[in-house]
Short mmCIF file of C-alpha atoms in Angstrom, two decimals:
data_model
loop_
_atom_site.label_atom_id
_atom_site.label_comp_id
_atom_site.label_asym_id
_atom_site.label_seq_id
_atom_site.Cartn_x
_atom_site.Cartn_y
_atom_site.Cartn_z
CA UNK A 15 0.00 0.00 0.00
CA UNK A 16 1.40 3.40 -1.23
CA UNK A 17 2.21 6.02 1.20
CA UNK A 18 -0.46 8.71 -0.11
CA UNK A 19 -3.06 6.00 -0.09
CA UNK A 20 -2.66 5.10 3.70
CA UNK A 21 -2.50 8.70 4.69
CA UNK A 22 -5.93 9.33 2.69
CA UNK A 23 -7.29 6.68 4.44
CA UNK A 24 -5.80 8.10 7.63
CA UNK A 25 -7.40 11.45 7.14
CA UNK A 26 -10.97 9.85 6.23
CA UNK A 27 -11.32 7.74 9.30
CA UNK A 28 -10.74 11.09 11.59
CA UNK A 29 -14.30 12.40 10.65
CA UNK A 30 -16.84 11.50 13.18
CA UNK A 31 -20.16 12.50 14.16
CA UNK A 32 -18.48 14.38 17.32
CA UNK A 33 -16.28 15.98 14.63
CA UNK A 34 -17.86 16.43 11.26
CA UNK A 35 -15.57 19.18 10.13
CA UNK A 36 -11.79 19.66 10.84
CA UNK A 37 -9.24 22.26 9.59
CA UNK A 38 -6.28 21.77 7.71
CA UNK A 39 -3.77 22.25 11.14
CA UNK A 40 -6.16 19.62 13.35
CA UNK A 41 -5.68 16.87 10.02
CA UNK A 42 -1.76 17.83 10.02
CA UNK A 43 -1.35 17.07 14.05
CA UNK A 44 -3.34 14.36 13.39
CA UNK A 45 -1.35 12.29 10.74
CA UNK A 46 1.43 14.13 11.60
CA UNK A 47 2.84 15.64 8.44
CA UNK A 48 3.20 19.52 7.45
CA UNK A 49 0.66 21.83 6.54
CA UNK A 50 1.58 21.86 2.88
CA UNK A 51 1.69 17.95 2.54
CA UNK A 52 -1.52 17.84 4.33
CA UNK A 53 -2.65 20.01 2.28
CA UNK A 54 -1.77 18.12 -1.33
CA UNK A 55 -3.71 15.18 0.39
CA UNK A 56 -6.85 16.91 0.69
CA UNK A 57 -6.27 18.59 -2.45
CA UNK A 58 -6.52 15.09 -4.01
CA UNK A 59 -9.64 13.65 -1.79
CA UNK A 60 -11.33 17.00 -2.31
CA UNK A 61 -10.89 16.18 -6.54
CA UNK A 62 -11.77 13.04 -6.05
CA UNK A 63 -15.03 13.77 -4.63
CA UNK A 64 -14.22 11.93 -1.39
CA UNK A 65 -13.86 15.54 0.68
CA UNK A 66 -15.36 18.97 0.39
CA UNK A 67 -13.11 22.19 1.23
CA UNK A 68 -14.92 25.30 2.41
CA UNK A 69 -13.72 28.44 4.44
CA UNK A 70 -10.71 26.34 5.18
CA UNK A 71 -12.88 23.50 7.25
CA UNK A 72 -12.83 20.07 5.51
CA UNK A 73 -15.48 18.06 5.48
CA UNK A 74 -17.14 15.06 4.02
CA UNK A 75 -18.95 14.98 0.72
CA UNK A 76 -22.10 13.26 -0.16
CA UNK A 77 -20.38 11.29 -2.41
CA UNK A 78 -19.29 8.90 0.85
CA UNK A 79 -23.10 7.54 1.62
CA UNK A 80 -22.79 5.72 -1.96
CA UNK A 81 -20.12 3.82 -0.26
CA UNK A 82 -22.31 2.65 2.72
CA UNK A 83 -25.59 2.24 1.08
CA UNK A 84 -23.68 -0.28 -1.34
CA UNK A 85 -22.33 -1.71 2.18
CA UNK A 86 -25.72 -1.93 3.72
CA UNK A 87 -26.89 -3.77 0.14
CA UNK A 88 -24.49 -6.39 -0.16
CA UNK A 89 -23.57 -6.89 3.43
CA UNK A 90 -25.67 -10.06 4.52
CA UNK A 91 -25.51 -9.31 7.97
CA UNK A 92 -26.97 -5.67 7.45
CA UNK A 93 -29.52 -7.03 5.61
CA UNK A 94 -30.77 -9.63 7.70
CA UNK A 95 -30.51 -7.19 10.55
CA UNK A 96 -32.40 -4.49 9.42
CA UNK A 97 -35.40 -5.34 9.44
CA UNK A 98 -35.52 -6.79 13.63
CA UNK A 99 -33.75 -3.63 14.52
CA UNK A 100 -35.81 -1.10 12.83
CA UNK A 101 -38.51 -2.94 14.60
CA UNK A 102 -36.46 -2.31 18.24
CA UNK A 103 -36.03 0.89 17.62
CA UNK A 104 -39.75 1.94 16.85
CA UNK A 105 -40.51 0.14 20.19
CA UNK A 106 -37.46 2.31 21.88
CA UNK A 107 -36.85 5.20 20.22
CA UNK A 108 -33.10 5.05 21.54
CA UNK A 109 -29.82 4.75 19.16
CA UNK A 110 -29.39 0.89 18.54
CA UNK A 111 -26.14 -0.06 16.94
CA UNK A 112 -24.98 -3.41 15.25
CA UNK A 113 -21.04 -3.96 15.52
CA UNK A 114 -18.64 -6.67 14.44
CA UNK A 115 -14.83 -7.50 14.74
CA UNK A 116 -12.69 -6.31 12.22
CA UNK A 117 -9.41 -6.95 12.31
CA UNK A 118 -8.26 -6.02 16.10
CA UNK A 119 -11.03 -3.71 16.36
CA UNK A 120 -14.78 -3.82 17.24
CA UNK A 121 -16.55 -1.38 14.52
CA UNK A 122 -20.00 -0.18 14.03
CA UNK A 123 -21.51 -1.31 10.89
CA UNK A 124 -25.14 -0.11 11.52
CA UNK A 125 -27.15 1.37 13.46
CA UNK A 126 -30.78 3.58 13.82
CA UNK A 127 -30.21 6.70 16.11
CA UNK A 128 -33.04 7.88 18.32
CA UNK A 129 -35.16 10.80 17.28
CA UNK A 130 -35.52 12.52 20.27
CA UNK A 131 -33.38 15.56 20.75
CA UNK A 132 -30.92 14.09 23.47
CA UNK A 133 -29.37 11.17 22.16
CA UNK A 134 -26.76 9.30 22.09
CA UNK A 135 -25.02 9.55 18.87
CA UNK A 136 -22.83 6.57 16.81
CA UNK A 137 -21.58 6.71 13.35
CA UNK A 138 -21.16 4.29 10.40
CA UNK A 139 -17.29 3.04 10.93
CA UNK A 140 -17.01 4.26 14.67
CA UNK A 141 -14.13 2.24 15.94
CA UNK A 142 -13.83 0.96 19.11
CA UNK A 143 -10.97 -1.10 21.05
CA UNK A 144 -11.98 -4.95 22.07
CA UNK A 145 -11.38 -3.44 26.04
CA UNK A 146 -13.94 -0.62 26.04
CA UNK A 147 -17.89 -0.37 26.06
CA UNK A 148 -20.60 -2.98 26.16
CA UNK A 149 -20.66 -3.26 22.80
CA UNK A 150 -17.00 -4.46 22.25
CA UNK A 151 -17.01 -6.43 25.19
CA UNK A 152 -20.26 -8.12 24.47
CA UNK A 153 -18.26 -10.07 21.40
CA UNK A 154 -14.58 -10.01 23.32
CA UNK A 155 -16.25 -12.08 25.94
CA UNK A 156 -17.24 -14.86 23.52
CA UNK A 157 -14.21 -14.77 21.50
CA UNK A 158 -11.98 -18.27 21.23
CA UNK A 159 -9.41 -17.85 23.29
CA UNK A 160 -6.62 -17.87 21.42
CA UNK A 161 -7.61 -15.29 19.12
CA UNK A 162 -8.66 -12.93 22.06
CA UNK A 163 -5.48 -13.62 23.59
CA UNK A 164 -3.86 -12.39 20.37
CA UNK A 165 -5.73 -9.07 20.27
CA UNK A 166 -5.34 -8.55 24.36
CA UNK A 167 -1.87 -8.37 24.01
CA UNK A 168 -1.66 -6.00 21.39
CA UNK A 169 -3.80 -3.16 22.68
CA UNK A 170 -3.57 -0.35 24.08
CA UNK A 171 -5.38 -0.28 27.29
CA UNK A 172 -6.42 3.83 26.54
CA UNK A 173 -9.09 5.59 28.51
CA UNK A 174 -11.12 7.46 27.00
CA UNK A 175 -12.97 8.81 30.39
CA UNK A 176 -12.70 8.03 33.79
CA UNK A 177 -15.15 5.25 34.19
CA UNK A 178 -13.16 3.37 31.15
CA UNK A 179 -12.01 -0.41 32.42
CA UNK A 180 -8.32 -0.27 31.85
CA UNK A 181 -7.33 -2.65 33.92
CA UNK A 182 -6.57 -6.15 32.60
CA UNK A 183 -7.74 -7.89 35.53
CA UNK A 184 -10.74 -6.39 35.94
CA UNK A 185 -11.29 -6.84 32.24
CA UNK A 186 -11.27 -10.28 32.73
CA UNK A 187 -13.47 -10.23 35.44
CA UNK A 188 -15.80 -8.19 33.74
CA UNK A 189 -15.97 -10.62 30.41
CA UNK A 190 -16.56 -13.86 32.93
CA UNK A 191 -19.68 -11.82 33.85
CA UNK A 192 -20.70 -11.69 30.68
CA UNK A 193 -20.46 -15.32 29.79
CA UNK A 194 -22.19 -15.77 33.01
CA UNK A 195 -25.65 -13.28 32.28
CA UNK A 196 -25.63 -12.96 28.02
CA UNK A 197 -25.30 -9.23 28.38
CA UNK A 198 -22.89 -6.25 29.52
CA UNK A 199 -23.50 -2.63 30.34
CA UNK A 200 -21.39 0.50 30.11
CA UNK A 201 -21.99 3.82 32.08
CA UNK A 202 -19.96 6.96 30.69
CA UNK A 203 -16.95 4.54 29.95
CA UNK A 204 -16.75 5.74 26.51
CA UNK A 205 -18.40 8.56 26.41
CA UNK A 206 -19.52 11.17 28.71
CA UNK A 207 -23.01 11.14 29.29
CA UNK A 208 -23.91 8.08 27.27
CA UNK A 209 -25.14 4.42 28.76
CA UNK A 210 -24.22 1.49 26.41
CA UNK A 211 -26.26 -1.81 26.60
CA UNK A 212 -25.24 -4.83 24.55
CA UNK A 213 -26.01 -8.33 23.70
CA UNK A 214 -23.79 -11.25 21.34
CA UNK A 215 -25.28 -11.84 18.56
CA UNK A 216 -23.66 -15.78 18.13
CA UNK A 217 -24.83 -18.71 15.90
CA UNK A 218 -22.96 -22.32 16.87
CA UNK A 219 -21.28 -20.11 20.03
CA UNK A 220 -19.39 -18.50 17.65
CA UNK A 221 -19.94 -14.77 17.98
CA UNK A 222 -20.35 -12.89 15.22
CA UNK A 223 -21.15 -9.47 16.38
CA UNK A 224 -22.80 -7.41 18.93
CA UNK A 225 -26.52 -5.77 18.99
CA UNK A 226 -26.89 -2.96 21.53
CA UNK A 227 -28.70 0.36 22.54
CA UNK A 228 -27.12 3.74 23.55
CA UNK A 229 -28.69 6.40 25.56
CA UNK A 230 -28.03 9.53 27.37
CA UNK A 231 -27.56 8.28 31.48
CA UNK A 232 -30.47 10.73 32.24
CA UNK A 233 -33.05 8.84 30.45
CA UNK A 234 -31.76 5.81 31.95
CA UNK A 235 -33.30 3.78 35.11
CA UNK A 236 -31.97 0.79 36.44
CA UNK A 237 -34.96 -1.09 36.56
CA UNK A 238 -35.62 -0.76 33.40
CA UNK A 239 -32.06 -2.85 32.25
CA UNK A 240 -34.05 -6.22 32.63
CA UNK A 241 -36.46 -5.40 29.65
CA UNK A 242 -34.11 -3.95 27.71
CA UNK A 243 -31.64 -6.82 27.91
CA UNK A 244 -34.82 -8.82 27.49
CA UNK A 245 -35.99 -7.10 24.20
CA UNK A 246 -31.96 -7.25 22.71
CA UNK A 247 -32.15 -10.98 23.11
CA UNK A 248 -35.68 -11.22 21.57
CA UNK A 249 -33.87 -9.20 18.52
CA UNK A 250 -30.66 -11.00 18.82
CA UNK A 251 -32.32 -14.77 18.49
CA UNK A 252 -34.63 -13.24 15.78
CA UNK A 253 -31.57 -12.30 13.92
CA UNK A 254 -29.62 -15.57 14.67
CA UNK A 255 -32.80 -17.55 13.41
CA UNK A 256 -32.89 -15.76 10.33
CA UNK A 257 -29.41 -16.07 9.20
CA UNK A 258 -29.65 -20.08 9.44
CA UNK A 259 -32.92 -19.70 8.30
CA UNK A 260 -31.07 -18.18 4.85
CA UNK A 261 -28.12 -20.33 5.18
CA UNK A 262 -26.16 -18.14 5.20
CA UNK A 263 -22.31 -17.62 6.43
CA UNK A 264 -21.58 -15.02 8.42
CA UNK A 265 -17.90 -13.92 8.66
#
């Protein structure tokens, strides 16, 4: 892989939802190159159609939904999925999310975001490391271990607030839990503000992703968590059933 295409890939994955614009200095600090070589990358996304320049803020184009609507289409996941969770979140109106291991990495590769005006927010692509939130631990915690072994050992155990569980041991405590109840929930470990519910999503116990629901803490009440779990698990069977259902093969 060229040099220029990794660091156009580099500057693409630094939009988010919590930062749909950045200027030229913020994407330089970022990938760490000059101004002016940042700026020839950008240059070249922004021809391409990929990135849209404007009073010196960058931001995405339009041009990047064709990219995840084709994703949503031939994903067979997504497309099996839709359908149960659109039905969850008409019931919830809260943001669910559906995530699944790539690489080292738990990523979100759908998701229906509540339309109340105080939400919690997550965005097509949002990465997140195997040790933090429900929804990454929800598919850590059924991992084989060998291959979770591999990935513990290569992480960094970052905190990203100061309820995030950096600590291995508890980590491990935390995923035995999880194997013990079907379910795992975050408070403000990720995000400020934001509670994190999750459920596997496994067919044969082999996990193949994660099903979950995000909302701000003040809308949350703890005994509420034992219908919610209950209603992910409804949608995570109905999901599993479907995709044997299909025959289908999951990576």
């Amino acid at each position: 892989m060229s040099q220029s295409f990794k660091r156009g890939l580099q500057i693409l994955d630094l939009f988010s939802v919590q930062r749909p614009t950045l200027s030229l200095d913020e994407i330089s600090t970022e990938i760490n190159t000059s101004y002016v070589t940042t700026y020839r990358y950008v240059k070249v996304l922004c021809e391409s159609g990929m990135l849209v320049m404007e009073d010196g803020k960058v931001r995405m184009s339009a041009k990047i939904l064709r990219f995840v609507n084709n994703f949503w289409q031939q994903n067979p996941l997504v497309s099996i999925a839709n359908q149960p969770i659109s039905k969850l979140h008409k019931e919830l109106n809260e943001t669910i999310a559906l995530c699944k291991l790539e690489m080292n990495e738990v990523v979100c590769i759908y998701r229906l975001e509540s339309s109340l005006s105080l939400r919690s927010t997550f965005s097509i692509g949002q990465k997140m490391s195997i040790h933090a939130g429900a929804f990454a631990r929800s598919i850590s915690a059924f991992l084989p271990e060998k291959e979770l072994k591999g990935i513990v050992s290569n992480i960094e155990w970052k905190s990203f607030t100061k309820n995030t569980l950096t600590s291995q041991t508890e980590y491990e405590l935390r995923l035995k839990l999880i194997r013990q109840r079907g379910y795992d929930i975050s408070k403000e470990e990720v995000q400020d503000g934001a509670v994190g519910i999750a459920v596997p999503i496994k067919i044969e116990n082999r996990v193949i992703a994660s099903l979950g629901i995000s909302m701000p803490t003040v809308r949350y009440q703890e005994h509420n968590l034992p219908f919610l779990v209950t209603k992910l698990k409804e949608t995570s069977q109905i999901i599993c059933d479907e995709i044997i259902k299909n025959q289908l093969f999951i990576l």
